[in-house]
Each structure stands twice: as C-alpha cells, then as structure tokens.
Amino acid sequence: MPEVNPRTSEDDDPGADAPGEWLIYRGTGEPHDGIGALPGPPPWRDFDGGPLLEPGPAVESSSARRLGAYRHMAQLHRPGAEELEIVNAALYLRRPLLVTGDPGTGKSTLAHAVAYELGLGRVLRWPIVSRSVLGDGLYRYDAIARLQDTQIARDTRGSTVPGGIGSYIRLGPLGTALLPTAKPRVLLIDELDKSDIDLPNDLLNVLEEGEFTIPELERIADREPEVEVLTDDGAKVTVRDGLIRCRAFPFVVLTSNGERDFPAPLLRRCISLELDRPDHKRLATVVRAHLGEEAARSGDDLIQAFLSRSRSELLATDQLLNAIYLTHYAAQPTRDRIADLLIQALDRPR
C-alpha cells in the first residue's frame, strides 16, 4: 500500500491542484477511466480473493432507461459538492453507501450513474421485499431440480445424465458482486427498509468480510475442490473449496425511503447520504435527460406546479415525467386535467 502523506500548506495554496481532482466519480455523466486512479484500499478493507476473473458484462439497457435517452444533453448539471464527496468517500474507503430519500429523488439512479461514468459494467440489482433473506442475495441451490433430473435420467432410457452440483447453483446479485475482479462491481440493494427486521443484521458479516461460503460445495471440497456455477450475469465461474472472496470490494448502494431505522452496527459500516427533494434546476435536468430539451421547455409550467405542490405533498419525479410525456400530446384544458390525474399525492388517504 502506498504511504499516506500528511497534508501540507501547499495543498491549501489557491494555485495548487483543484480540490475536485481527488474525485473519482465526478457526476458529469461522461464516461471516463478515472477508476484506474483510485488509490489502494485502507488496510482494514484490503481483500485478497482470487484468482481474478474477467470483468462483468457491459452496462445494459436498464441503466440507459434510468439515466435517460438524452443524458448527453444534461451533462452540465452536476450533483452537489456534498453528494459527490460522500459518494467518493464510499469508493475510497470501500464501504457500502446508504442512500436515504423520498421516492423519486434518484437513489437507485445513483448506482447506474456511477457504473456508467466509471465503466464498471452491468449494475447488479437486488430488489428487497418483505420476504427477502440473505440467501436470496448470495446464491440459490435448486436441490429439487437436481433430484427431478436424476429421477428422469434413471427412469428414461437414453436420457442424458444430469450435470454435477454446480449446474444447480446460481449466485445471486450479492454473491456475484463478491467474485474476485480487478475493478469493483456495482451492486444496488434497493429499498432495504422493506425487508424483514433481521436482514440488515444478516448483511453485517458479509459486507464486513467481503466473503461467504457455499456449504453444499464445502462438503464435497475434498473430492471436488473446483466447481463451475452460474452467476447473476448468466456466465459460468469456478468456485474453489466452496469459498467466494472479493478482491475489489464492490460499490454497494443500499437505498431506503426512510420508513424505518437501521441498527447501529449496520450504520457504522456504511457511508450515509441523504438526498433532498430536487430543486427546479435538478428537475429540469431530469426531464431534459429523459425527454429532451423541447419537453423541458414546454413542460416548465408543470415543473413549477410540481415544485409548489411538493412543499406540502409527497410526490415522485416519475409522476412528473409521466405527466410531461403524456401532456405533450394533449391541448388545453385536457392537458391540465391529465397532469392533475397523473400527479397525485402519494401520502394522501386512500
């Protein structure tokens, strides 16, 4: 690990390098190779998984949908300085980023923005529901399918003998993110506050140690030390001795709508970011990125009305996008009526 030099008075010289030059993620929406300039991890977050695997697949269409078809027109708007610094702190420290905010503030989009700008490939997404357990994120072993295939092969003459145990194991998004790669994968654990009360605590050890074991493979490691399994990307990788340990800790984004408190042990392992409701400039940029310059111009009155209502009502940016898209095809007074129908308070009594 390179020695960390103390800050000197030259660092505060106005003529010295710009303060923003330490930023790896810049929030410009323009892809670059800045991830290569990321310093080594602190000693307590240095992982040694291996051998290194090939990078994951490229950014897919889901990221394009999140970021907008016209995102090149919205590159001039950058996140605020505090947001950029917190995101980069998570990158430097190899800590999960816990992002809290109202629906539609861009929590999930942040993961896609980082993956797109830093060239970190497809975002691994784990949407959390009330029934989610740690095993869903790590891996699934389909023992029933293996038993059925074995019975069919036994009962049917000429049937193909089923493959080994690896054919019935598929890594989940968290398990795939912890595979040893040179560059970090981006993992989105979406809406953690929807989970059962135990899941945040169950995540602690995996996020701290950067590894997990597959007991079904550990049991046969003496006679079958290497087993090929399927990843969340659909690729095949070799697992040795039933252990998966990362090399580059993934960039993990945990999102929350603020509907519950999380245990202190999880909070101390995360870097926390709270996203405020977007202002006019941010909303106009979002509209421009998804619908183009003309839509942002013609829908400015809807943006203004949305902002005014959002001071006292819970609204989501998705509602605004839906309204501006649809009202583009309608004239007055139908236009205003459609907008009112689509932008309704999410916290109003039903």
Coordinates of N, CA and C in Angstrom, one line a residue, residues 200-337:
P200 N -31.1 -6.6 7.7 CA -29.9 -5.6 7.9 C -28.8 -6.2 8.8
N201 N -29.2 -6.9 9.9 CA -28.2 -7.6 10.7 C -27.5 -8.7 10.0
D202 N -28.3 -9.5 9.2 CA -27.7 -10.6 8.5 C -26.6 -10.2 7.5
L203 N -26.8 -9.0 7.0 CA -25.8 -8.5 6.0 C -24.5 -8.1 6.6
L204 N -24.4 -7.9 7.9 CA -23.2 -7.3 8.5 C -22.0 -8.1 8.2
N205 N -22.0 -9.4 8.4 CA -20.7 -10.1 8.3 C -20.2 -10.2 6.9
V206 N -21.2 -10.4 5.9 CA -20.8 -10.4 4.5 C -20.2 -9.1 4.1
L207 N -20.8 -8.0 4.4 CA -20.3 -6.7 4.0 C -19.0 -6.3 4.7
E208 N -18.8 -6.9 5.9 CA -17.5 -6.6 6.6 C -16.4 -7.4 6.1
E209 N -16.7 -8.7 5.9 CA -15.6 -9.7 5.5 C -15.4 -9.8 4.0
G210 N -16.3 -9.4 3.2 CA -16.2 -9.5 1.7 C -16.1 -10.9 1.2
E211 N -16.7 -11.8 1.9 CA -16.7 -13.2 1.5 C -17.9 -14.0 2.1
F212 N -18.1 -15.1 1.5 CA -19.1 -16.1 2.1 C -18.8 -17.5 1.5
T213 N -19.4 -18.5 2.2 CA -19.2 -19.8 1.8 C -20.5 -20.4 1.2
I214 N -20.3 -21.5 0.4 CA -21.4 -22.2 -0.1 C -21.3 -23.6 0.6
P215 N -22.1 -23.9 1.6 CA -21.9 -25.2 2.4 C -22.0 -26.4 1.5
E216 N -22.9 -26.4 0.5 CA -23.1 -27.5 -0.4 C -21.8 -27.9 -1.1
L217 N -21.0 -26.9 -1.4 CA -19.7 -27.1 -2.1 C -18.6 -27.4 -1.1
E218 N -18.7 -26.8 0.1 CA -17.7 -27.1 1.1 C -17.7 -28.5 1.5
R219 N -18.8 -29.2 1.5 CA -18.9 -30.6 1.9 C -18.3 -31.5 1.0
I220 N -18.1 -31.1 -0.3 CA -17.5 -32.0 -1.3 C -16.2 -31.5 -1.7
A221 N -15.6 -30.5 -1.0 CA -14.4 -29.9 -1.5 C -13.2 -30.9 -1.5
D222 N -13.2 -31.9 -0.6 CA -12.1 -32.9 -0.6 C -12.0 -33.7 -1.9
R223 N -13.2 -34.0 -2.5 CA -13.2 -34.8 -3.7 C -13.5 -34.0 -5.0
E224 N -14.0 -32.8 -4.8 CA -14.3 -31.9 -5.9 C -14.0 -30.5 -5.5
P225 N -12.7 -30.1 -5.5 CA -12.4 -28.8 -5.0 C -12.8 -27.6 -5.9
E226 N -13.0 -27.9 -7.2 CA -13.4 -26.8 -8.1 C -14.7 -27.2 -8.8
V227 N -15.7 -26.3 -8.6 CA -17.0 -26.5 -9.2 C -17.4 -25.2 -10.0
E228 N -17.9 -25.5 -11.2 CA -18.4 -24.4 -12.0 C -19.8 -24.1 -11.7
V229 N -20.1 -22.8 -11.4 CA -21.5 -22.4 -11.1 C -21.9 -21.2 -12.0
L230 N -23.2 -20.9 -12.0 CA -23.7 -19.8 -12.8 C -23.8 -18.5 -12.0
T231 N -23.5 -17.4 -12.6 CA -23.6 -16.1 -11.9 C -24.9 -15.4 -12.2
D232 N -25.1 -14.3 -11.5 CA -26.3 -13.5 -11.8 C -26.2 -12.9 -13.2
D233 N -25.0 -12.8 -13.8 CA -24.9 -12.3 -15.1 C -25.2 -13.3 -16.2
G234 N -25.3 -14.6 -15.7 CA -25.6 -15.7 -16.7 C -24.3 -16.3 -17.2
A235 N -23.1 -16.0 -16.6 CA -21.9 -16.6 -17.0 C -21.5 -17.7 -16.0
K236 N -20.5 -18.5 -16.4 CA -20.1 -19.6 -15.6 C -18.7 -19.2 -15.0
V237 N -18.6 -19.5 -13.7 CA -17.3 -19.2 -13.0 C -17.0 -20.4 -12.1
T238 N -15.7 -20.5 -11.8 CA -15.2 -21.7 -11.0 C -15.1 -21.2 -9.5
V239 N -15.7 -22.0 -8.6 CA -15.6 -21.7 -7.2 C -14.7 -22.8 -6.6
R240 N -13.8 -22.3 -5.8 CA -12.8 -23.2 -5.2 C -13.0 -23.4 -3.7
D241 N -13.2 -24.7 -3.3 CA -13.4 -25.1 -1.9 C -14.6 -24.4 -1.3
G242 N -15.6 -24.1 -2.1 CA -16.8 -23.6 -1.6 C -16.7 -22.1 -1.1
L243 N -15.6 -21.4 -1.3 CA -15.4 -20.1 -0.8 C -15.4 -19.0 -1.9
I244 N -16.1 -18.0 -1.7 CA -16.1 -16.8 -2.6 C -15.6 -15.6 -1.8
R245 N -14.5 -15.0 -2.3 CA -13.9 -13.8 -1.6 C -13.6 -12.8 -2.6
C246 N -13.9 -11.5 -2.4 CA -13.7 -10.5 -3.3 C -12.2 -10.0 -3.4
R247 N -11.8 -9.4 -4.4 CA -10.5 -8.7 -4.5 C -10.8 -7.2 -4.4
A248 N -11.6 -6.7 -5.3 CA -12.0 -5.3 -5.3 C -13.4 -5.3 -4.6
F249 N -13.5 -4.7 -3.5 CA -14.8 -4.6 -2.8 C -15.8 -3.9 -3.7
P250 N -17.0 -4.5 -3.9 CA -18.0 -3.8 -4.8 C -18.5 -2.5 -4.3
F251 N -18.9 -1.6 -5.2 CA -19.5 -0.4 -4.8 C -21.0 -0.7 -4.5
V252 N -21.3 -0.8 -3.3 CA -22.7 -1.2 -2.8 C -23.5 0.0 -2.5
V253 N -24.7 0.1 -3.1 CA -25.6 1.2 -2.8 C -26.9 0.6 -2.2
L254 N -27.1 0.9 -0.9 CA -28.3 0.5 -0.2 C -29.2 1.7 -0.2
T255 N -30.4 1.5 -0.7 CA -31.4 2.6 -0.7 C -32.5 2.4 0.3
S256 N -33.0 3.5 0.8 CA -34.1 3.5 1.8 C -34.9 4.7 1.7
N257 N -36.2 4.5 1.8 CA -37.2 5.6 1.8 C -37.3 6.3 3.1
G258 N -36.5 5.8 4.1 CA -36.6 6.4 5.4 C -37.8 5.9 6.2
E259 N -38.3 4.8 5.9 CA -39.5 4.3 6.6 C -39.2 3.5 7.9
R260 N -37.9 3.3 8.1 CA -37.5 2.6 9.4 C -36.1 3.0 9.7
D261 N -35.8 2.7 11.0 CA -34.4 2.9 11.5 C -33.6 1.6 11.3
F262 N -32.3 1.8 11.0 CA -31.5 0.6 10.9 C -30.6 0.4 12.1
P263 N -30.1 -0.8 12.4 CA -29.3 -1.0 13.6 C -28.0 -0.3 13.5
A264 N -27.5 0.2 14.6 CA -26.2 0.9 14.7 C -25.0 0.2 14.0
P265 N -24.9 -1.2 14.2 CA -23.8 -1.9 13.6 C -23.8 -1.7 12.1
L266 N -25.0 -1.7 11.5 CA -25.0 -1.5 10.0 C -24.6 -0.1 9.6
L267 N -25.2 0.9 10.4 CA -24.9 2.3 10.1 C -23.4 2.6 10.2
R268 N -22.7 2.0 11.2 CA -21.3 2.3 11.3 C -20.4 1.7 10.2
R269 N -21.0 0.7 9.5 CA -20.3 0.1 8.4 C -20.6 0.7 7.1
C270 N -21.5 1.7 7.1 CA -21.9 2.4 5.8 C -21.5 3.9 5.8
I271 N -21.4 4.4 4.6 CA -21.3 5.9 4.5 C -22.7 6.3 4.1
S272 N -23.2 7.3 4.9 CA -24.6 7.7 4.7 C -24.8 8.9 3.8
L273 N -25.7 8.9 3.0 CA -26.1 10.0 2.1 C -27.6 10.2 2.1
E274 N -28.0 11.5 2.4 CA -29.4 11.8 2.4 C -29.7 12.7 1.2
L275 N -30.6 12.3 0.3 CA -30.9 13.1 -0.9 C -32.1 14.0 -0.6
D276 N -31.9 15.2 -0.8 CA -33.1 16.2 -0.6 C -34.0 16.1 -1.8
R277 N -35.2 16.7 -1.7 CA -36.0 16.7 -2.9 C -35.4 17.6 -3.9
P278 N -35.5 17.3 -5.2 CA -34.8 18.1 -6.2 C -35.4 19.4 -6.4
D279 N -34.5 20.4 -6.7 CA -35.0 21.8 -7.0 C -35.3 21.9 -8.5
H280 N -35.7 23.1 -8.9 CA -36.1 23.4 -10.3 C -35.0 23.0 -11.3
K281 N -33.8 23.3 -11.0 CA -32.7 23.0 -11.9 C -32.5 21.5 -12.0
R282 N -32.6 20.8 -10.9 CA -32.4 19.3 -10.9 C -33.6 18.7 -11.7
L283 N -34.8 19.1 -11.4 CA -36.0 18.5 -12.1 C -35.9 18.8 -13.6
A284 N -35.5 20.0 -14.0 CA -35.4 20.3 -15.4 C -34.3 19.5 -16.1
T285 N -33.3 19.2 -15.4 CA -32.2 18.3 -15.9 C -32.7 16.9 -16.1
V286 N -33.5 16.4 -15.1 CA -34.0 15.1 -15.3 C -35.0 15.0 -16.5
V287 N -35.8 16.0 -16.6 CA -36.7 16.0 -17.8 C -36.0 16.0 -19.1
R288 N -34.9 16.9 -19.1 CA -34.1 17.0 -20.3 C -33.4 15.7 -20.7
A289 N -32.9 15.0 -19.6 CA -32.2 13.8 -19.9 C -33.1 12.7 -20.5
H290 N -34.4 12.7 -20.0 CA -35.3 11.6 -20.4 C -36.1 12.0 -21.7
L291 N -36.5 13.2 -21.8 CA -37.4 13.6 -22.8 C -36.9 14.7 -23.8
G292 N -35.8 15.2 -23.5 CA -35.2 16.2 -24.5 C -35.4 17.7 -24.1
E293 N -34.7 18.5 -24.8 CA -34.8 20.0 -24.5 C -36.2 20.6 -24.7
E294 N -36.8 20.2 -25.8 CA -38.1 20.8 -26.1 C -39.2 20.4 -25.0
A295 N -39.1 19.2 -24.5 CA -40.0 18.8 -23.4 C -39.7 19.5 -22.1
A296 N -38.5 19.8 -21.8 CA -38.1 20.6 -20.6 C -38.7 22.0 -20.7
R297 N -38.6 22.5 -21.9 CA -39.1 23.9 -22.1 C -40.6 24.0 -22.1
S298 N -41.2 23.1 -22.8 CA -42.7 23.2 -22.9 C -43.4 22.7 -21.6
G299 N -42.6 21.9 -20.8 CA -43.2 21.4 -19.5 C -42.8 22.2 -18.3
D300 N -42.2 23.4 -18.5 CA -41.7 24.2 -17.4 C -42.8 24.6 -16.4
D301 N -44.0 24.8 -16.9 CA -45.1 25.2 -16.0 C -45.5 24.0 -15.1
L302 N -45.4 22.8 -15.7 CA -45.7 21.6 -14.9 C -44.6 21.4 -13.8
I303 N -43.3 21.7 -14.2 CA -42.2 21.6 -13.2 C -42.5 22.6 -12.1
Q304 N -42.9 23.8 -12.4 CA -43.2 24.8 -11.4 C -44.3 24.3 -10.5
A305 N -45.4 23.8 -11.1 CA -46.5 23.4 -10.3 C -46.1 22.2 -9.4
F306 N -45.3 21.3 -9.9 CA -44.8 20.1 -9.2 C -44.0 20.6 -8.0
L307 N -43.1 21.5 -8.2 CA -42.3 22.0 -7.1 C -43.2 22.7 -6.0
S308 N -44.2 23.4 -6.4 CA -45.0 24.1 -5.5 C -45.8 23.1 -4.6
R309 N -46.3 22.1 -5.2 CA -47.1 21.1 -4.5 C -46.2 20.2 -3.6
S310 N -45.0 20.0 -4.1 CA -44.1 19.1 -3.3 C -43.7 19.6 -2.0
R311 N -43.9 20.9 -1.7 CA -43.6 21.5 -0.4 C -44.5 21.0 0.6
S312 N -45.7 20.6 0.2 CA -46.7 20.1 1.2 C -47.2 18.7 1.0
E313 N -46.8 18.1 -0.2 CA -47.3 16.8 -0.6 C -46.1 15.9 -0.9
L314 N -46.3 14.6 -0.8 CA -45.3 13.7 -1.2 C -45.5 13.3 -2.6
L315 N -44.6 13.7 -3.5 CA -44.7 13.5 -4.9 C -43.4 12.8 -5.4
A316 N -43.4 12.1 -6.5 CA -42.3 11.4 -7.1 C -42.0 12.0 -8.5
T317 N -40.7 12.0 -8.8 CA -40.3 12.6 -10.1 C -40.8 11.8 -11.2
D318 N -41.1 10.5 -11.0 CA -41.7 9.6 -12.1 C -43.0 10.2 -12.5
Q319 N -43.8 10.7 -11.6 CA -45.1 11.3 -11.9 C -45.0 12.5 -12.8
L320 N -44.0 13.3 -12.5 CA -43.7 14.5 -13.4 C -43.3 14.1 -14.8
L321 N -42.5 13.1 -14.9 CA -42.1 12.6 -16.2 C -43.3 12.0 -17.0
N322 N -44.1 11.3 -16.3 CA -45.3 10.7 -17.0 C -46.2 11.9 -17.5
A323 N -46.4 12.9 -16.6 CA -47.3 14.0 -17.0 C -46.7 14.8 -18.2
I324 N -45.4 15.1 -18.2 CA -44.9 15.9 -19.3 C -44.9 15.1 -20.6
Y325 N -44.6 13.8 -20.5 CA -44.6 13.0 -21.7 C -46.0 12.9 -22.3
L326 N -47.0 12.6 -21.5 CA -48.4 12.4 -22.0 C -49.1 13.8 -22.4
T327 N -48.8 14.8 -21.6 CA -49.5 16.1 -22.0 C -48.9 16.7 -23.2
H328 N -47.8 16.2 -23.7 CA -47.2 16.7 -24.9 C -48.2 16.5 -26.1
Y329 N -49.0 15.5 -25.9 CA -50.0 15.1 -27.0 C -51.4 15.7 -26.8
A330 N -51.6 16.5 -25.7 CA -52.9 17.0 -25.4 C -52.9 18.5 -25.4
A331 N -54.0 19.1 -25.8 CA -54.1 20.6 -25.7 C -54.9 21.0 -24.5
Q332 N -54.9 22.2 -24.2 CA -55.7 22.7 -23.1 C -57.2 22.6 -23.4
P333 N -58.1 22.4 -22.4 CA -57.8 22.2 -21.0 C -57.5 20.8 -20.6
T334 N -57.5 19.9 -21.6 CA -57.3 18.5 -21.3 C -55.9 18.3 -20.7
R335 N -54.9 19.1 -21.1 CA -53.5 19.0 -20.7 C -53.5 19.1 -19.2
D336 N -54.1 20.1 -18.6 CA -54.0 20.4 -17.2 C -54.8 19.3 -16.4
R337 N -55.9 18.8 -17.0 CA -56.6 17.7 -16.3 C -55.8 16.5 -16.2

